[in-house]
Structure formats: C-alpha cells, structure tokens
C-alpha cells in the first residue's frame, strides 16, 4: 500500500533539495489547478501559460525561503493562480486603439447621446416654462395633461381616475394642447432645444 | 413533473497541464539557484 506524504512534508523536502517532491506536488494538484484556471479563462493555451507562471512563482517563493503558509499549500497556489488570472484579464482589456485619420473620423459614427451642459440648461428652462404654462390651463385640462405627461398614465387610467369617459379625457388633452399653443403664440415664447 | 425541478448539470471541464509544461517546470526548478549575500537573495539560472 502506497503511503501518501502530505503537502507540508513534500514542501520541506523540496526546500531541502529534493526535486522529486516538487514533481509529486505538481502532479497531485495539476488537475485541480488547471481546471480552476480553465473555468475562468476558457482557453487551453492560456490555461497552460497561467499554470506555468503560477508554478514559477511557487518555485521561486519556495527556493527563496519566503513560503510561510505551512499546511495550506493548495489554497496558496490557487490564490497565486487567481491573481494571475486577474492580471491576464487586465492586460487583455487593453484593446488596440482605433484612431481616425484624415480620411475617417471615428466620431462621425460614434457620439455621446447625453446632452451637453448648455443643452441640459436649455431643457431645464423649457421644462420650468412649460410647467408654468400648464398652471394657466383650466383645472380639468391641467389634470389630464399632468397625469398623461408627468405621471405617464394611459387615457384609460386617466378616465378611471377622474370619473370621465376616455373620449372626454382625450378631448381635454386635445384642448389642453390647443390652449398651450395659444399661450406660446400669444406671448411669443420660444420652446426649442 | 420531476423533470421540471431538475437543474441541468453544468459540464465540468477537467484537464491537466501538458507533460511538457510539467517537465519545463521541473527543469526550471533544478536550474534555479538562490544565493544569499549580505542579506540580499540573488537568483541564478544554471542552465
């Protein structure tokens, strides 16, 4: 019957110069570490590279006598592998830059959808002006427009809420918009962005 | 009904590093010598 020497004994033996102990350690944990790396990177060649780099770090640390986590060899190796996986993803995130030349400007096909600060200020001002104008409307029209535009309610919900038919709610909305246009024309208000 | 409650098993890929990688590591280990001088550790590769 074969007696299995534990990891910490093998590490001690390896540090003392027994190279065979390293081979046993690698073979013992090969499958577990390789499968762990592969589960993160999903590429056999990269798995091989990270596995190799992991054990190079292990060998250097052991040979330098810097290893102190006795009895926790596998978690320690797994942590090294984990850190190398993170490094790999950090490096691969640095994608090649695509810069436009004289013939082509990259900004012609990509743009920022967000309003710039000036347009945002104008929009805010329009919102305030519109709210002031809505306050000038008759109460029934005002409530319909507030429910439809600001509360995003359907006309069915508005009719249920106000106790009128859908057609009446639609009619009030129509008159509210007509009256808002009248206010805009009467006072020469400019609402553009 | 029972099938509705059985989660599909994820396929676990089990693999091992190639023998070439292992022998490289063993050769690297044999070649690596660490020498300490005045508290500073020097690494040398005796290939």
JSON list of C-alpha atoms in Angstrom, two decimals:
[
{"chain": "A", "resi": 1, "resn": "UNK", "atom": "CA", "xyz": [0.00, 0.00, 0.00]},
{"chain": "A", "resi": 2, "resn": "UNK", "atom": "CA", "xyz": [1.34, 3.39, -1.00]},
{"chain": "A", "resi": 3, "resn": "UNK", "atom": "CA", "xyz": [1.60, 5.96, 1.77]},
{"chain": "A", "resi": 4, "resn": "UNK", "atom": "CA", "xyz": [0.76, 9.46, 0.67]},
{"chain": "A", "resi": 5, "resn": "UNK", "atom": "CA", "xyz": [3.16, 12.06, 2.00]},
{"chain": "A", "resi": 6, "resn": "UNK", "atom": "CA", "xyz": [1.37, 15.26, 2.92]},
{"chain": "A", "resi": 7, "resn": "UNK", "atom": "CA", "xyz": [1.99, 18.59, 1.19]},
{"chain": "A", "resi": 8, "resn": "UNK", "atom": "CA", "xyz": [3.87, 20.23, 4.03]},
{"chain": "A", "resi": 9, "resn": "UNK", "atom": "CA", "xyz": [6.38, 17.35, 4.23]},
{"chain": "A", "resi": 10, "resn": "UNK", "atom": "CA", "xyz": [6.88, 17.48, 0.48]},
{"chain": "A", "resi": 11, "resn": "UNK", "atom": "CA", "xyz": [7.49, 21.25, 0.68]},
{"chain": "A", "resi": 12, "resn": "UNK", "atom": "CA", "xyz": [10.05, 20.76, 3.46]},
{"chain": "A", "resi": 13, "resn": "UNK", "atom": "CA", "xyz": [11.77, 18.06, 1.42]},
{"chain": "A", "resi": 14, "resn": "UNK", "atom": "CA", "xyz": [11.75, 20.24, -1.67]},
{"chain": "A", "resi": 15, "resn": "UNK", "atom": "CA", "xyz": [13.23, 23.20, 0.18]},
{"chain": "A", "resi": 16, "resn": "UNK", "atom": "CA", "xyz": [15.92, 20.80, 1.45]},
{"chain": "A", "resi": 17, "resn": "UNK", "atom": "CA", "xyz": [16.80, 19.97, -2.14]},
{"chain": "A", "resi": 18, "resn": "UNK", "atom": "CA", "xyz": [14.57, 17.03, -3.07]},
{"chain": "A", "resi": 19, "resn": "UNK", "atom": "CA", "xyz": [13.36, 17.95, -6.58]},
{"chain": "A", "resi": 20, "resn": "UNK", "atom": "CA", "xyz": [11.21, 14.80, -6.76]},
{"chain": "A", "resi": 21, "resn": "UNK", "atom": "CA", "xyz": [8.92, 16.32, -4.08]},
{"chain": "A", "resi": 22, "resn": "UNK", "atom": "CA", "xyz": [8.07, 19.20, -6.42]},
{"chain": "A", "resi": 23, "resn": "UNK", "atom": "CA", "xyz": [7.11, 16.75, -9.12]},
{"chain": "A", "resi": 24, "resn": "UNK", "atom": "CA", "xyz": [4.75, 14.97, -6.72]},
{"chain": "A", "resi": 25, "resn": "UNK", "atom": "CA", "xyz": [3.20, 18.28, -5.68]},
{"chain": "A", "resi": 26, "resn": "UNK", "atom": "CA", "xyz": [2.66, 19.37, -9.28]},
{"chain": "A", "resi": 27, "resn": "UNK", "atom": "CA", "xyz": [1.18, 16.01, -10.29]},
{"chain": "A", "resi": 28, "resn": "UNK", "atom": "CA", "xyz": [-1.00, 15.89, -7.20]},
{"chain": "A", "resi": 29, "resn": "UNK", "atom": "CA", "xyz": [-2.60, 19.30, -7.80]},
{"chain": "A", "resi": 30, "resn": "UNK", "atom": "CA", "xyz": [-2.24, 19.53, -11.57]},
{"chain": "A", "resi": 31, "resn": "UNK", "atom": "CA", "xyz": [-5.84, 18.66, -12.42]},
{"chain": "A", "resi": 32, "resn": "UNK", "atom": "CA", "xyz": [-7.42, 20.82, -9.76]},
{"chain": "A", "resi": 33, "resn": "UNK", "atom": "CA", "xyz": [-5.38, 23.93, -10.55]},
{"chain": "A", "resi": 34, "resn": "UNK", "atom": "CA", "xyz": [-5.64, 23.51, -14.32]},
{"chain": "A", "resi": 35, "resn": "UNK", "atom": "CA", "xyz": [-9.41, 23.00, -14.15]},
{"chain": "A", "resi": 36, "resn": "UNK", "atom": "CA", "xyz": [-9.74, 26.06, -11.90]},
{"chain": "A", "resi": 37, "resn": "UNK", "atom": "CA", "xyz": [-7.78, 28.24, -14.34]},
{"chain": "A", "resi": 38, "resn": "UNK", "atom": "CA", "xyz": [-9.65, 26.84, -17.33]},
{"chain": "A", "resi": 39, "resn": "UNK", "atom": "CA", "xyz": [-13.02, 27.53, -15.68]},
{"chain": "A", "resi": 40, "resn": "UNK", "atom": "CA", "xyz": [-12.05, 31.22, -15.56]},
{"chain": "A", "resi": 41, "resn": "UNK", "atom": "CA", "xyz": [-10.30, 31.77, -18.90]},
{"chain": "A", "resi": 42, "resn": "UNK", "atom": "CA", "xyz": [-11.94, 29.06, -21.05]},
{"chain": "A", "resi": 43, "resn": "UNK", "atom": "CA", "xyz": [-8.88, 28.68, -23.23]},
{"chain": "A", "resi": 44, "resn": "UNK", "atom": "CA", "xyz": [-6.50, 25.74, -23.07]},
{"chain": "A", "resi": 45, "resn": "UNK", "atom": "CA", "xyz": [-3.37, 27.60, -24.19]},
{"chain": "A", "resi": 46, "resn": "UNK", "atom": "CA", "xyz": [-3.93, 30.45, -21.75]},
{"chain": "A", "resi": 47, "resn": "UNK", "atom": "CA", "xyz": [-4.63, 27.89, -19.03]},
{"chain": "A", "resi": 48, "resn": "UNK", "atom": "CA", "xyz": [-1.28, 26.29, -19.79]},
{"chain": "A", "resi": 49, "resn": "UNK", "atom": "CA", "xyz": [0.51, 29.66, -19.63]},
{"chain": "A", "resi": 50, "resn": "UNK", "atom": "CA", "xyz": [-1.12, 30.66, -16.34]},
{"chain": "A", "resi": 51, "resn": "UNK", "atom": "CA", "xyz": [-0.44, 27.24, -14.85]},
{"chain": "A", "resi": 52, "resn": "UNK", "atom": "CA", "xyz": [3.23, 27.58, -15.79]},
{"chain": "A", "resi": 53, "resn": "UNK", "atom": "CA", "xyz": [3.50, 31.13, -14.39]},
{"chain": "A", "resi": 54, "resn": "UNK", "atom": "CA", "xyz": [1.77, 30.02, -11.21]},
{"chain": "A", "resi": 55, "resn": "UNK", "atom": "CA", "xyz": [4.32, 27.29, -10.54]},
{"chain": "A", "resi": 56, "resn": "UNK", "atom": "CA", "xyz": [7.25, 29.52, -11.49]},
{"chain": "A", "resi": 57, "resn": "UNK", "atom": "CA", "xyz": [6.09, 31.84, -8.69]},
{"chain": "A", "resi": 58, "resn": "UNK", "atom": "CA", "xyz": [5.67, 28.84, -6.37]},
{"chain": "A", "resi": 59, "resn": "UNK", "atom": "CA", "xyz": [9.17, 27.56, -7.16]},
{"chain": "A", "resi": 60, "resn": "UNK", "atom": "CA", "xyz": [10.80, 30.97, -6.70]},
{"chain": "A", "resi": 61, "resn": "UNK", "atom": "CA", "xyz": [9.00, 31.59, -3.41]},
{"chain": "A", "resi": 62, "resn": "UNK", "atom": "CA", "xyz": [9.93, 28.18, -2.04]},
{"chain": "A", "resi": 63, "resn": "UNK", "atom": "CA", "xyz": [13.55, 28.42, -3.17]},
{"chain": "A", "resi": 64, "resn": "UNK", "atom": "CA", "xyz": [13.92, 31.88, -1.67]},
{"chain": "A", "resi": 65, "resn": "UNK", "atom": "CA", "xyz": [12.59, 30.53, 1.63]},
{"chain": "A", "resi": 66, "resn": "UNK", "atom": "CA", "xyz": [9.71, 33.05, 1.65]},
{"chain": "A", "resi": 67, "resn": "UNK", "atom": "CA", "xyz": [6.93, 30.47, 1.99]},
{"chain": "A", "resi": 68, "resn": "UNK", "atom": "CA", "xyz": [5.30, 30.52, 5.40]},
{"chain": "A", "resi": 69, "resn": "UNK", "atom": "CA", "xyz": [1.78, 29.15, 4.93]},
{"chain": "A", "resi": 70, "resn": "UNK", "atom": "CA", "xyz": [2.55, 25.67, 6.10]},
{"chain": "A", "resi": 71, "resn": "UNK", "atom": "CA", "xyz": [-0.31, 23.22, 5.68]},
{"chain": "A", "resi": 72, "resn": "UNK", "atom": "CA", "xyz": [-2.18, 25.48, 3.25]},
{"chain": "A", "resi": 73, "resn": "UNK", "atom": "CA", "xyz": [-0.28, 24.77, 0.07]},
{"chain": "A", "resi": 74, "resn": "UNK", "atom": "CA", "xyz": [-3.21, 24.31, -2.32]},
{"chain": "A", "resi": 75, "resn": "UNK", "atom": "CA", "xyz": [-5.16, 27.43, -1.25]},
{"chain": "A", "resi": 76, "resn": "UNK", "atom": "CA", "xyz": [-1.92, 29.41, -1.55]},
{"chain": "A", "resi": 77, "resn": "UNK", "atom": "CA", "xyz": [-1.26, 28.12, -5.10]},
{"chain": "A", "resi": 78, "resn": "UNK", "atom": "CA", "xyz": [-4.89, 28.75, -6.03]},
{"chain": "A", "resi": 79, "resn": "UNK", "atom": "CA", "xyz": [-4.55, 32.34, -4.84]},
{"chain": "A", "resi": 80, "resn": "UNK", "atom": "CA", "xyz": [-1.45, 32.84, -6.99]},
{"chain": "A", "resi": 81, "resn": "UNK", "atom": "CA", "xyz": [-3.35, 31.39, -9.97]},
{"chain": "A", "resi": 82, "resn": "UNK", "atom": "CA", "xyz": [-6.33, 33.62, -9.21]},
{"chain": "A", "resi": 83, "resn": "UNK", "atom": "CA", "xyz": [-4.13, 36.74, -9.14]},
{"chain": "A", "resi": 84, "resn": "UNK", "atom": "CA", "xyz": [-2.53, 35.75, -12.44]},
{"chain": "A", "resi": 85, "resn": "UNK", "atom": "CA", "xyz": [-5.97, 35.28, -13.98]},
{"chain": "A", "resi": 86, "resn": "UNK", "atom": "CA", "xyz": [-6.87, 38.82, -12.88]},
{"chain": "A", "resi": 87, "resn": "UNK", "atom": "CA", "xyz": [-3.60, 40.09, -14.40]},
{"chain": "A", "resi": 88, "resn": "UNK", "atom": "CA", "xyz": [-4.45, 38.31, -17.64]},
{"chain": "A", "resi": 89, "resn": "UNK", "atom": "CA", "xyz": [-7.86, 39.99, -17.83]},
{"chain": "A", "resi": 90, "resn": "UNK", "atom": "CA", "xyz": [-6.34, 43.38, -17.01]},
{"chain": "A", "resi": 91, "resn": "UNK", "atom": "CA", "xyz": [-3.86, 43.00, -19.85]},
{"chain": "A", "resi": 92, "resn": "UNK", "atom": "CA", "xyz": [-6.43, 41.73, -22.34]},
{"chain": "A", "resi": 93, "resn": "UNK", "atom": "CA", "xyz": [-8.70, 44.66, -21.57]},
{"chain": "A", "resi": 94, "resn": "UNK", "atom": "CA", "xyz": [-6.09, 46.97, -23.08]},
{"chain": "A", "resi": 95, "resn": "UNK", "atom": "CA", "xyz": [-7.54, 46.59, -26.54]},
{"chain": "A", "resi": 96, "resn": "UNK", "atom": "CA", "xyz": [-5.77, 48.17, -29.52]},
{"chain": "A", "resi": 97, "resn": "UNK", "atom": "CA", "xyz": [-6.79, 51.77, -30.02]},
{"chain": "A", "resi": 98, "resn": "UNK", "atom": "CA", "xyz": [-8.64, 52.75, -33.16]},
{"chain": "A", "resi": 99, "resn": "UNK", "atom": "CA", "xyz": [-7.80, 56.27, -34.16]},
{"chain": "A", "resi": 100, "resn": "UNK", "atom": "CA", "xyz": [-9.28, 58.18, -37.08]},
{"chain": "A", "resi": 101, "resn": "UNK", "atom": "CA", "xyz": [-7.10, 59.62, -39.80]},
{"chain": "A", "resi": 102, "resn": "UNK", "atom": "CA", "xyz": [-7.60, 62.35, -42.42]},
{"chain": "A", "resi": 103, "resn": "UNK", "atom": "CA", "xyz": [-9.98, 60.14, -44.38]},
{"chain": "A", "resi": 104, "resn": "UNK", "atom": "CA", "xyz": [-12.10, 58.97, -41.49]},
{"chain": "A", "resi": 105, "resn": "UNK", "atom": "CA", "xyz": [-13.14, 60.45, -38.20]},
{"chain": "A", "resi": 106, "resn": "UNK", "atom": "CA", "xyz": [-14.20, 57.91, -35.59]},
{"chain": "A", "resi": 107, "resn": "UNK", "atom": "CA", "xyz": [-16.56, 60.49, -34.03]},
{"chain": "A", "resi": 108, "resn": "UNK", "atom": "CA", "xyz": [-18.62, 60.51, -37.22]},
{"chain": "A", "resi": 109, "resn": "UNK", "atom": "CA", "xyz": [-20.02, 57.08, -36.29]},
{"chain": "A", "resi": 110, "resn": "UNK", "atom": "CA", "xyz": [-19.96, 57.28, -32.51]},
{"chain": "A", "resi": 111, "resn": "UNK", "atom": "CA", "xyz": [-21.43, 60.01, -30.39]},
{"chain": "A", "resi": 112, "resn": "UNK", "atom": "CA", "xyz": [-22.37, 60.70, -26.83]},
{"chain": "A", "resi": 113, "resn": "UNK", "atom": "CA", "xyz": [-26.15, 60.59, -26.51]},
{"chain": "A", "resi": 114, "resn": "UNK", "atom": "CA", "xyz": [-26.11, 62.72, -23.39]},
{"chain": "A", "resi": 115, "resn": "UNK", "atom": "CA", "xyz": [-26.95, 66.40, -23.64]},
{"chain": "A", "resi": 116, "resn": "UNK", "atom": "CA", "xyz": [-24.09, 68.78, -23.14]},
{"chain": "A", "resi": 117, "resn": "UNK", "atom": "CA", "xyz": [-24.31, 71.21, -20.24]},
{"chain": "A", "resi": 118, "resn": "UNK", "atom": "CA", "xyz": [-25.69, 74.06, -22.37]},
{"chain": "A", "resi": 119, "resn": "UNK", "atom": "CA", "xyz": [-28.44, 71.93, -23.89]},
{"chain": "A", "resi": 120, "resn": "UNK", "atom": "CA", "xyz": [-29.27, 70.49, -20.48]},
{"chain": "A", "resi": 121, "resn": "UNK", "atom": "CA", "xyz": [-29.71, 74.05, -19.09]},
{"chain": "A", "resi": 122, "resn": "UNK", "atom": "CA", "xyz": [-31.99, 74.93, -22.00]},
{"chain": "A", "resi": 123, "resn": "UNK", "atom": "CA", "xyz": [-34.02, 71.76, -21.48]},
{"chain": "A", "resi": 124, "resn": "UNK", "atom": "CA", "xyz": [-34.39, 72.51, -17.76]},
{"chain": "A", "resi": 125, "resn": "UNK", "atom": "CA", "xyz": [-35.56, 76.04, -18.58]},
{"chain": "A", "resi": 126, "resn": "UNK", "atom": "CA", "xyz": [-38.11, 74.72, -21.10]},
{"chain": "A", "resi": 127, "resn": "UNK", "atom": "CA", "xyz": [-39.42, 72.26, -18.51]},
{"chain": "A", "resi": 128, "resn": "UNK", "atom": "CA", "xyz": [-39.89, 75.09, -16.00]},
{"chain": "A", "resi": 129, "resn": "UNK", "atom": "CA", "xyz": [-41.61, 77.35, -18.58]},
{"chain": "A", "resi": 130, "resn": "UNK", "atom": "CA", "xyz": [-43.90, 74.55, -19.69]},
{"chain": "A", "resi": 131, "resn": "UNK", "atom": "CA", "xyz": [-44.89, 73.82, -16.11]},
{"chain": "A", "resi": 132, "resn": "UNK", "atom": "CA", "xyz": [-45.77, 77.50, -15.59]},
{"chain": "A", "resi": 133, "resn": "UNK", "atom": "CA", "xyz": [-47.93, 77.44, -18.74]},
{"chain": "A", "resi": 134, "resn": "UNK", "atom": "CA", "xyz": [-49.70, 74.25, -17.66]},
{"chain": "A", "resi": 135, "resn": "UNK", "atom": "CA", "xyz": [-50.65, 76.01, -14.42]},
{"chain": "A", "resi": 136, "resn": "UNK", "atom": "CA", "xyz": [-52.54, 78.57, -16.55]},
{"chain": "A", "resi": 137, "resn": "UNK", "atom": "CA", "xyz": [-54.83, 75.90, -18.04]},
{"chain": "A", "resi": 138, "resn": "UNK", "atom": "CA", "xyz": [-58.35, 75.17, -16.75]},
{"chain": "A", "resi": 139, "resn": "UNK", "atom": "CA", "xyz": [-58.31, 72.61, -13.92]},
{"chain": "A", "resi": 140, "resn": "UNK", "atom": "CA", "xyz": [-59.81, 69.68, -15.92]},
{"chain": "A", "resi": 141, "resn": "UNK", "atom": "CA", "xyz": [-57.32, 70.12, -18.78]},
{"chain": "A", "resi": 142, "resn": "UNK", "atom": "CA", "xyz": [-54.43, 70.64, -16.39]},
{"chain": "A", "resi": 143, "resn": "UNK", "atom": "CA", "xyz": [-55.10, 67.41, -14.50]},
{"chain": "A", "resi": 144, "resn": "UNK", "atom": "CA", "xyz": [-55.29, 65.38, -17.73]},
{"chain": "A", "resi": 145, "resn": "UNK", "atom": "CA", "xyz": [-52.01, 66.76, -19.04]},
{"chain": "A", "resi": 146, "resn": "UNK", "atom": "CA", "xyz": [-50.25, 66.23, -15.70]},
{"chain": "A", "resi": 147, "resn": "UNK", "atom": "CA", "xyz": [-51.44, 62.63, -15.49]},
{"chain": "A", "resi": 148, "resn": "UNK", "atom": "CA", "xyz": [-50.58, 61.85, -19.11]},
{"chain": "A", "resi": 149, "resn": "UNK", "atom": "CA", "xyz": [-47.20, 63.62, -19.44]},
{"chain": "A", "resi": 150, "resn": "UNK", "atom": "CA", "xyz": [-45.77, 63.66, -15.93]},
{"chain": "A", "resi": 151, "resn": "UNK", "atom": "CA", "xyz": [-47.31, 60.54, -14.41]},
{"chain": "A", "resi": 152, "resn": "UNK", "atom": "CA", "xyz": [-47.23, 58.54, -17.68]},
{"chain": "A", "resi": 153, "resn": "UNK", "atom": "CA", "xyz": [-50.79, 57.30, -17.16]},
{"chain": "A", "resi": 154, "resn": "UNK", "atom": "CA", "xyz": [-52.85, 55.84, -20.02]},
{"chain": "A", "resi": 155, "resn": "UNK", "atom": "CA", "xyz": [-56.10, 57.52, -21.06]},
{"chain": "A", "resi": 156, "resn": "UNK", "atom": "CA", "xyz": [-57.96, 54.54, -19.62]},
{"chain": "A", "resi": 157, "resn": "UNK", "atom": "CA", "xyz": [-56.31, 55.15, -16.24]},
{"chain": "A", "resi": 158, "resn": "UNK", "atom": "CA", "xyz": [-57.00, 58.88, -16.50]},
{"chain": "A", "resi": 159, "resn": "UNK", "atom": "CA", "xyz": [-60.68, 58.24, -17.24]},
{"chain": "A", "resi": 160, "resn": "UNK", "atom": "CA", "xyz": [-60.95, 55.89, -14.26]},
{"chain": "A", "resi": 161, "resn": "UNK", "atom": "CA", "xyz": [-59.12, 58.35, -12.04]},
{"chain": "A", "resi": 162, "resn": "UNK", "atom": "CA", "xyz": [-61.14, 61.39, -12.98]},
{"chain": "A", "resi": 163, "resn": "UNK", "atom": "CA", "xyz": [-64.51, 59.64, -13.40]},
{"chain": "A", "resi": 164, "resn": "UNK", "atom": "CA", "xyz": [-64.97, 60.67, -17.03]},
{"chain": "A", "resi": 165, "resn": "UNK", "atom": "CA", "xyz": [-65.06, 58.68, -20.26]},
{"chain": "A", "resi": 166, "resn": "UNK", "atom": "CA", "xyz": [-61.94, 58.03, -22.29]},
{"chain": "A", "resi": 167, "resn": "UNK", "atom": "CA", "xyz": [-63.29, 60.27, -25.05]},
{"chain": "A", "resi": 168, "resn": "UNK", "atom": "CA", "xyz": [-63.73, 63.13, -22.60]},
{"chain": "A", "resi": 169, "resn": "UNK", "atom": "CA", "xyz": [-60.19, 62.65, -21.31]},
{"chain": "A", "resi": 170, "resn": "UNK", "atom": "CA", "xyz": [-58.90, 62.65, -24.90]},
{"chain": "A", "resi": 171, "resn": "UNK", "atom": "CA", "xyz": [-60.91, 65.79, -25.63]},
{"chain": "A", "resi": 172, "resn": "UNK", "atom": "CA", "xyz": [-59.50, 67.54, -22.56]},
{"chain": "A", "resi": 173, "resn": "UNK", "atom": "CA", "xyz": [-55.98, 66.60, -23.63]},
{"chain": "A", "resi": 174, "resn": "UNK", "atom": "CA", "xyz": [-56.65, 68.00, -27.11]},
{"chain": "A", "resi": 175, "resn": "UNK", "atom": "CA", "xyz": [-57.96, 71.29, -25.70]},
{"chain": "A", "resi": 176, "resn": "UNK", "atom": "CA", "xyz": [-55.06, 71.46, -23.27]},
{"chain": "A", "resi": 177, "resn": "UNK", "atom": "CA", "xyz": [-52.57, 71.24, -26.15]},
{"chain": "A", "resi": 178, "resn": "UNK", "atom": "CA", "xyz": [-54.51, 73.79, -28.23]},
{"chain": "A", "resi": 179, "resn": "UNK", "atom": "CA", "xyz": [-54.55, 76.19, -25.29]},
{"chain": "A", "resi": 180, "resn": "UNK", "atom": "CA", "xyz": [-50.84, 75.68, -24.61]},
{"chain": "A", "resi": 181, "resn": "UNK", "atom": "CA", "xyz": [-50.08, 76.54, -28.27]},
{"chain": "A", "resi": 182, "resn": "UNK", "atom": "CA", "xyz": [-52.24, 79.64, -27.93]},
{"chain": "A", "resi": 183, "resn": "UNK", "atom": "CA", "xyz": [-50.29, 80.76, -24.84]},
{"chain": "A", "resi": 184, "resn": "UNK", "atom": "CA", "xyz": [-46.98, 80.16, -26.69]},
{"chain": "A", "resi": 185, "resn": "UNK", "atom": "CA", "xyz": [-48.13, 82.23, -29.70]},
{"chain": "A", "resi": 186, "resn": "UNK", "atom": "CA", "xyz": [-49.69, 84.98, -27.62]},
{"chain": "A", "resi": 187, "resn": "UNK", "atom": "CA", "xyz": [-46.55, 85.55, -25.55]},
{"chain": "A", "resi": 188, "resn": "UNK", "atom": "CA", "xyz": [-44.04, 84.79, -28.32]},
{"chain": "A", "resi": 189, "resn": "UNK", "atom": "CA", "xyz": [-42.48, 82.05, -26.20]},
{"chain": "A", "resi": 190, "resn": "UNK", "atom": "CA", "xyz": [-39.69, 80.07, -27.88]},
{"chain": "A", "resi": 191, "resn": "UNK", "atom": "CA", "xyz": [-39.53, 76.44, -26.74]},
{"chain": "A", "resi": 192, "resn": "UNK", "atom": "CA", "xyz": [-36.66, 74.81, -28.62]},
{"chain": "A", "resi": 193, "resn": "UNK", "atom": "CA", "xyz": [-33.54, 72.94, -27.70]},
{"chain": "B", "resi": 1, "resn": "UNK", "atom": "CA", "xyz": [-43.18, 16.99, -13.21]},
{"chain": "B", "resi": 2, "resn": "UNK", "atom": "CA", "xyz": [-39.95, 15.78, -11.68]},
{"chain": "B", "resi": 3, "resn": "UNK", "atom": "CA", "xyz": [-38.03, 16.90, -14.74]},
{"chain": "B", "resi": 4, "resn": "UNK", "atom": "CA", "xyz": [-39.14, 20.47, -14.14]},
{"chain": "B", "resi": 5, "resn": "UNK", "atom": "CA", "xyz": [-37.26, 20.56, -10.87]},
{"chain": "B", "resi": 6, "resn": "UNK", "atom": "CA", "xyz": [-34.01, 19.07, -12.04]},
{"chain": "B", "resi": 7, "resn": "UNK", "atom": "CA", "xyz": [-31.42, 21.71, -12.85]},
{"chain": "B", "resi": 8, "resn": "UNK", "atom": "CA", "xyz": [-29.31, 20.93, -15.89]},
{"chain": "B", "resi": 9, "resn": "UNK", "atom": "CA", "xyz": [-25.86, 19.79, -14.84]},
{"chain": "B", "resi": 10, "resn": "UNK", "atom": "CA", "xyz": [-23.08, 22.13, -15.92]},
{"chain": "B", "resi": 11, "resn": "UNK", "atom": "CA", "xyz": [-20.43, 20.34, -17.87]},
{"chain": "B", "resi": 12, "resn": "UNK", "atom": "CA", "xyz": [-17.26, 20.49, -15.78]},
{"chain": "B", "resi": 13, "resn": "UNK", "atom": "CA", "xyz": [-14.17, 20.54, -17.93]},
{"chain": "B", "resi": 14, "resn": "UNK", "atom": "CA", "xyz": [-11.42, 18.57, -16.29]},
{"chain": "B", "resi": 15, "resn": "UNK", "atom": "CA", "xyz": [-8.00, 18.99, -17.72]},
{"chain": "B", "resi": 16, "resn": "UNK", "atom": "CA", "xyz": [-4.36, 18.77, -16.76]},
{"chain": "B", "resi": 17, "resn": "UNK", "atom": "CA", "xyz": [-1.33, 20.78, -17.74]},
{"chain": "B", "resi": 18, "resn": "UNK", "atom": "CA", "xyz": [0.63, 19.12, -20.52]},
{"chain": "B", "resi": 19, "resn": "UNK", "atom": "CA", "xyz": [3.60, 16.88, -19.62]},
{"chain": "B", "resi": 20, "resn": "UNK", "atom": "CA", "xyz": [5.85, 19.38, -21.49]},
{"chain": "B", "resi": 21, "resn": "UNK", "atom": "CA", "xyz": [4.75, 22.16, -19.11]},
{"chain": "B", "resi": 22, "resn": "UNK", "atom": "CA", "xyz": [5.41, 19.96, -16.09]},
{"chain": "B", "resi": 23, "resn": "UNK", "atom": "CA", "xyz": [8.86, 18.94, -17.33]},
{"chain": "B", "resi": 24, "resn": "UNK", "atom": "CA", "xyz": [9.69, 22.59, -18.09]},
{"chain": "B", "resi": 25, "resn": "UNK", "atom": "CA", "xyz": [8.78, 23.50, -14.51]},
{"chain": "B", "resi": 26, "resn": "UNK", "atom": "CA", "xyz": [10.91, 20.67, -13.12]},
{"chain": "B", "resi": 27, "resn": "UNK", "atom": "CA", "xyz": [13.84, 21.72, -15.29]},
{"chain": "B", "resi": 28, "resn": "UNK", "atom": "CA", "xyz": [13.36, 25.35, -14.25]},
{"chain": "B", "resi": 29, "resn": "UNK", "atom": "CA", "xyz": [13.32, 24.32, -10.62]},
{"chain": "B", "resi": 30, "resn": "UNK", "atom": "CA", "xyz": [16.52, 22.28, -10.99]},
{"chain": "B", "resi": 31, "resn": "UNK", "atom": "CA", "xyz": [18.27, 25.16, -12.75]},
{"chain": "B", "resi": 32, "resn": "UNK", "atom": "CA", "xyz": [17.18, 27.84, -10.28]},
{"chain": "B", "resi": 33, "resn": "UNK", "atom": "CA", "xyz": [19.65, 28.56, -7.50]},
{"chain": "B", "resi": 34, "resn": "UNK", "atom": "CA", "xyz": [19.14, 31.21, -4.86]},
{"chain": "B", "resi": 35, "resn": "UNK", "atom": "CA", "xyz": [22.25, 32.60, -3.21]},
{"chain": "B", "resi": 36, "resn": "UNK", "atom": "CA", "xyz": [22.18, 34.92, -0.24]},
{"chain": "B", "resi": 37, "resn": "UNK", "atom": "CA", "xyz": [24.85, 37.54, 0.20]},
{"chain": "B", "resi": 38, "resn": "UNK", "atom": "CA", "xyz": [24.75, 40.22, 2.91]},
{"chain": "B", "resi": 39, "resn": "UNK", "atom": "CA", "xyz": [21.03, 39.60, 3.41]},
{"chain": "B", "resi": 40, "resn": "UNK", "atom": "CA", "xyz": [20.25, 40.01, -0.29]},
{"chain": "B", "resi": 41, "resn": "UNK", "atom": "CA", "xyz": [18.95, 37.00, -2.20]},
{"chain": "B", "resi": 42, "resn": "UNK", "atom": "CA", "xyz": [20.23, 36.51, -5.72]},
{"chain": "B", "resi": 43, "resn": "UNK", "atom": "CA", "xyz": [18.54, 34.22, -8.20]},
{"chain": "B", "resi": 44, "resn": "UNK", "atom": "CA", "xyz": [20.69, 32.39, -10.69]},
{"chain": "B", "resi": 45, "resn": "UNK", "atom": "CA", "xyz": [19.62, 30.12, -13.51]},
{"chain": "B", "resi": 46, "resn": "UNK", "atom": "CA", "xyz": [22.27, 27.49, -14.04]},
{"chain": "B", "resi": 47, "resn": "UNK", "atom": "CA", "xyz": [21.22, 26.27, -17.45]}
]
